[in-house]
């Protein structure tokens, strides 16, 4: 690949004063990745003698008419012979040096190769937004020495006639443009807009020393600086009372404070500080304020004395030297998090860092608080808090942070100080040097997988690679391990015989006495360990799970969405001053609206789905909303088809359940916890804190409340309708339903009061329901794995999903057909489809897909992805999803 011909003049091969001999050919040409939408290949540039570029550096390069960010990949001895030397442009500057340590670089390359994604797109996921590409090239006049801000003076240093005789008309035009502006400073892009072929003119002016070209760092992500006051002398012999007061405040606060804070406390103005500086009592320093997310102040927390099972798990994790994978299978409330905390503590003292990955931000505030309470505060670098500095940083890193916060947290990691980073999926790329441990909590959770855009990576897979490359252990924790992880454990058991003898936790026996086994007995095979925490802390029982058959309820005359058992339990909540959680599969009010007279269903005009009814409270607007494209309209009074006024709501979402609760149990105080109510920043934390403080009796929400909440006062968990989870058309539906229901049930009875779970369903005989009721992970996974194996679905045969979409229904179908035909000529896999996606049209795009199923235990690899992609016309978008989780 070579540089597109752009409107550029040939470059001068040697600059004045720069000799040919001084440069070896070796590092003269460099291939770079350019950060520009649509650009994916490598481009060749000339590496100027004055820059010492190394692979992995972030650069700024000219690209077409722009200056863009780029990453140095490798040096070339010779540029491609197809590429005329005079077309090769020169690297402008180095933005940041030595960004990617080799293991990290290797990781990014693996992700790119495995997920069929151009490397630059993987790099974009790994870097905080805006780091690449927002550095701005600017041009400014060089002014004579001792010169004031006066443009006419500049012209005196080099008189116009002289300038005219020396430079080309283009250069002169640029000079005039700059001189006309008081600051004499414009962005390169602006000058290029104003003047044709500006690039050449600027080079000329730079050579004459008339202008300077410089890089301005990204605006958005510029570090934030603030003035700090530091006390250097407190012997107050010559101070006024007022000045002494200030020195005293500083002294009491540990000798350092932000200027703004100090002035506020002392109610003083900055002039008094100047005097103190002159007298040599204080210094004022520009310090960086890190915009990392701040947690509330927390009381410290000490390590708990471990149960035998916890101690055993910890001993094994700590015995690992180098890379190994650990599956920590612990029932809900068994103290997995305590094991993580104690595994991390000694690492920090050794100067290493730890990465903790969690499924969703909803979960992070509580978890982050536990880590902060144990290891230290988020260091806010506020002045005067020296004592805190010896503690470790615990920062969060996820996509809901502002760009500035992300940038700062990210840079904070690069300092190399021992620290803990807690984050969601993309934090698997957190650039922590000296990584000592990676933990992936709730490893079964599907939010670790990215569906779109590419790379469609799974954080668990990437974490495995990363741990291997960094040579550190990876701990996967779950109460309901993914079948992928479970099968790996079982395989090793079959192959090795020795070790891995721990049974998975089941409620009735089978796992007793495991905690007492010595570390040596649980063997190590191919660096995979299986560790089990089969009991809850203090041997608290797992909550009993009652299954309520909603068909019987109806037969016996109960038309409410709450069964009699659940109604009773809700009534008791307040009497007993306990709290409950109600799980609903969907947000909104109703899943669809239909006409009772003619059966018409209100649908989204852009998607093949029905509209959900949204209504939060009396007097609020009644809306219909599409959960796929967010199309919203008001709820009609009459059927759009037959004008009947009898429109009926079907399917209950969180809003309807909340309304129904308010009607039937007006005394119950409730908090709705779903993506509608947690949209604002910090909302998760606020709502959970309110609930934890007892400001509500009931938390009503979706998926996000099933994950990791540890609230000891919760005794009741109700699942309003399990059926929404059971009857999904994808091969993972059962696994997901089992995991979700087990997790949500696991929120009950974590404290001293015993818990109770009520699951309402129309299909109580379903295998998943039975397995959830008996807390029986093992028989569930056995039946499920047999079915997967029979059909060669993962974790046996691996999958690749090709997703095609287009505004044109015919073209997309044709393209799918052509690609499927081409692929079917290849060996090593089976083609399913092409088939329309289960919702054919979303946001006006028609969607087709091709599922490629590989032989058992083969890696999901296509022989020629580039060729496949070339078969797709531009009007059709084609994306590849390796190891897809959602196939609908
Ligand atoms: P999990 O992560 O397995 O769901 P947690 O780590 O949240 O379990 O532990 C459940 C509760 O038990 C938490 O409140 C935790 O503080 C407490 N806990 C964990 N380990 C111990 C221990 N060894 N002694 C006393 N309490 C513990
Ligand atoms: Zn109608
Ligand atoms: Zn829609």
PDB file of N, CA, C and O and ligand atoms in Angstrom, residues 304-307 310 331 333-338 370 537-538 710 750, ligand 1:
ATOM      1  N   UNK A 304     -10.316  -9.626  56.456  1.00  0.00           N
ATOM      2  CA  UNK A 304     -11.095 -10.502  57.334  1.00  0.00           C
ATOM      3  C   UNK A 304     -10.328 -11.806  57.526  1.00  0.00           C
ATOM      4  O   UNK A 304      -9.547 -12.192  56.659  1.00  0.00           O
ATOM      5  N   UNK A 305     -10.594 -12.458  58.629  1.00  0.00           N
ATOM      6  CA  UNK A 305      -9.920 -13.760  58.763  1.00  0.00           C
ATOM      7  C   UNK A 305     -10.710 -14.757  57.923  1.00  0.00           C
ATOM      8  O   UNK A 305     -11.930 -14.849  57.995  1.00  0.00           O
ATOM      9  N   UNK A 306      -9.995 -15.474  57.095  1.00  0.00           N
ATOM     10  CA  UNK A 306     -10.642 -16.249  56.039  1.00  0.00           C
ATOM     11  C   UNK A 306     -11.234 -17.557  56.536  1.00  0.00           C
ATOM     12  O   UNK A 306     -10.747 -18.149  57.495  1.00  0.00           O
ATOM     13  N   UNK A 307     -12.268 -18.001  55.841  1.00  0.00           N
ATOM     14  CA  UNK A 307     -12.775 -19.344  56.095  1.00  0.00           C
ATOM     15  C   UNK A 307     -11.759 -20.326  55.513  1.00  0.00           C
ATOM     16  O   UNK A 307     -10.883 -19.936  54.727  1.00  0.00           O
ATOM     17  N   UNK A 310     -11.768 -20.258  51.743  1.00  0.00           N
ATOM     18  CA  UNK A 310     -11.137 -19.031  51.229  1.00  0.00           C
ATOM     19  C   UNK A 310      -9.620 -19.108  51.378  1.00  0.00           C
ATOM     20  O   UNK A 310      -8.880 -18.765  50.466  1.00  0.00           O
ATOM     21  N   UNK A 331     -20.275 -20.134  45.345  1.00  0.00           N
ATOM     22  CA  UNK A 331     -21.694 -19.792  45.344  1.00  0.00           C
ATOM     23  C   UNK A 331     -21.856 -18.321  45.731  1.00  0.00           C
ATOM     24  O   UNK A 331     -20.931 -17.708  46.281  1.00  0.00           O
ATOM     25  N   UNK A 333     -22.264 -15.076  47.569  1.00  0.00           N
ATOM     26  CA  UNK A 333     -22.063 -14.754  48.982  1.00  0.00           C
ATOM     27  C   UNK A 333     -21.034 -15.639  49.668  1.00  0.00           C
ATOM     28  O   UNK A 333     -20.953 -15.688  50.889  1.00  0.00           O
ATOM     29  N   UNK A 334     -20.200 -16.312  48.901  1.00  0.00           N
ATOM     30  CA  UNK A 334     -19.211 -17.209  49.505  1.00  0.00           C
ATOM     31  C   UNK A 334     -17.908 -16.494  49.828  1.00  0.00           C
ATOM     32  O   UNK A 334     -16.993 -17.085  50.383  1.00  0.00           O
ATOM     33  N   UNK A 335     -17.809 -15.222  49.450  1.00  0.00           N
ATOM     34  CA  UNK A 335     -16.620 -14.459  49.824  1.00  0.00           C
ATOM     35  C   UNK A 335     -15.530 -14.452  48.764  1.00  0.00           C
ATOM     36  O   UNK A 335     -14.348 -14.380  49.081  1.00  0.00           O
ATOM     37  N   UNK A 336     -15.924 -14.476  47.508  1.00  0.00           N
ATOM     38  CA  UNK A 336     -14.934 -14.414  46.424  1.00  0.00           C
ATOM     39  C   UNK A 336     -14.179 -13.089  46.461  1.00  0.00           C
ATOM     40  O   UNK A 336     -12.960 -13.043  46.325  1.00  0.00           O
ATOM     41  N   UNK A 337     -14.941 -12.018  46.675  1.00  0.00           N
ATOM     42  CA  UNK A 337     -14.318 -10.704  46.656  1.00  0.00           C
ATOM     43  C   UNK A 337     -13.242 -10.574  47.737  1.00  0.00           C
ATOM     44  O   UNK A 337     -12.204  -9.966  47.520  1.00  0.00           O
ATOM     45  N   UNK A 338     -13.513 -11.163  48.888  1.00  0.00           N
ATOM     46  CA  UNK A 338     -12.509 -11.129  49.963  1.00  0.00           C
ATOM     47  C   UNK A 338     -11.230 -11.852  49.533  1.00  0.00           C
ATOM     48  O   UNK A 338     -10.119 -11.416  49.842  1.00  0.00           O
ATOM     49  N   UNK A 370     -15.409  -1.101  48.221  1.00  0.00           N
ATOM     50  CA  UNK A 370     -14.763  -2.141  49.030  1.00  0.00           C
ATOM     51  C   UNK A 370     -13.253  -2.131  48.812  1.00  0.00           C
ATOM     52  O   UNK A 370     -12.487  -2.296  49.750  1.00  0.00           O
ATOM     53  N   UNK A 537     -20.516 -17.525  53.489  1.00  0.00           N
ATOM     54  CA  UNK A 537     -19.812 -17.124  54.700  1.00  0.00           C
ATOM     55  C   UNK A 537     -20.657 -17.439  55.940  1.00  0.00           C
ATOM     56  O   UNK A 537     -21.873 -17.264  55.907  1.00  0.00           O
ATOM     57  N   UNK A 538     -20.053 -17.868  57.015  1.00  0.00           N
ATOM     58  CA  UNK A 538     -20.720 -18.279  58.258  1.00  0.00           C
ATOM     59  C   UNK A 538     -21.723 -19.404  58.010  1.00  0.00           C
ATOM     60  O   UNK A 538     -22.725 -19.520  58.704  1.00  0.00           O
ATOM     61  N   UNK A 710     -24.179  -6.631  47.077  1.00  0.00           N
ATOM     62  CA  UNK A 710     -24.021  -7.296  48.364  1.00  0.00           C
ATOM     63  C   UNK A 710     -24.703  -6.451  49.429  1.00  0.00           C
ATOM     64  O   UNK A 710     -24.110  -5.573  50.022  1.00  0.00           O
ATOM     65  N   UNK A 750     -28.086 -12.580  52.337  1.00  0.00           N
ATOM     66  CA  UNK A 750     -26.628 -12.491  52.481  1.00  0.00           C
ATOM     67  C   UNK A 750     -26.229 -12.014  53.868  1.00  0.00           C
ATOM     68  O   UNK A 750     -25.068 -12.094  54.242  1.00  0.00           O
TER      69      UNK A 750
HETATM   70  P1  LIG B   1     -19.179 -13.108  46.668  1.00  0.00           P
HETATM   71  O1  LIG B   1     -18.248 -12.148  45.991  1.00  0.00           O
HETATM   72  O2  LIG B   1     -18.715 -14.533  46.591  1.00  0.00           O
HETATM   73  O3  LIG B   1     -20.632 -12.965  46.306  1.00  0.00           O
HETATM   74  P2  LIG B   1     -18.557 -11.500  48.932  1.00  0.00           P
HETATM   75  O4  LIG B   1     -17.096 -11.429  48.827  1.00  0.00           O
HETATM   76  O5  LIG B   1     -19.365 -10.326  48.494  1.00  0.00           O
HETATM   77  O6  LIG B   1     -19.098 -12.796  48.222  1.00  0.00           O
HETATM   78  O7  LIG B   1     -18.885 -11.863  50.441  1.00  0.00           O
HETATM   79  C1  LIG B   1     -20.188 -11.843  50.965  1.00  0.00           C
HETATM   80  C2  LIG B   1     -20.189 -11.110  52.309  1.00  0.00           C
HETATM   81  O8  LIG B   1     -19.436 -11.841  53.277  1.00  0.00           O
HETATM   82  C3  LIG B   1     -19.562  -9.755  52.222  1.00  0.00           C
HETATM   83  O9  LIG B   1     -20.327  -8.849  52.966  1.00  0.00           O
HETATM   84  C4  LIG B   1     -18.191  -9.944  52.841  1.00  0.00           C
HETATM   85  O10 LIG B   1     -17.725  -8.764  53.473  1.00  0.00           O
HETATM   86  C5  LIG B   1     -18.412 -11.028  53.836  1.00  0.00           C
HETATM   87  N1  LIG B   1     -17.226 -11.874  54.024  1.00  0.00           N
HETATM   88  C6  LIG B   1     -16.455 -12.400  53.043  1.00  0.00           C
HETATM   89  N2  LIG B   1     -15.464 -13.163  53.581  1.00  0.00           N
HETATM   90  C7  LIG B   1     -15.618 -13.114  54.926  1.00  0.00           C
HETATM   91  C8  LIG B   1     -14.919 -13.715  56.032  1.00  0.00           C
HETATM   92  N3  LIG B   1     -13.855 -14.503  55.840  1.00  0.00           N
HETATM   93  N4  LIG B   1     -15.366 -13.444  57.259  1.00  0.00           N
HETATM   94  C9  LIG B   1     -16.440 -12.658  57.452  1.00  0.00           C
HETATM   95  N5  LIG B   1     -17.145 -12.065  56.470  1.00  0.00           N
HETATM   96  C10 LIG B   1     -16.753 -12.298  55.202  1.00  0.00           C
END
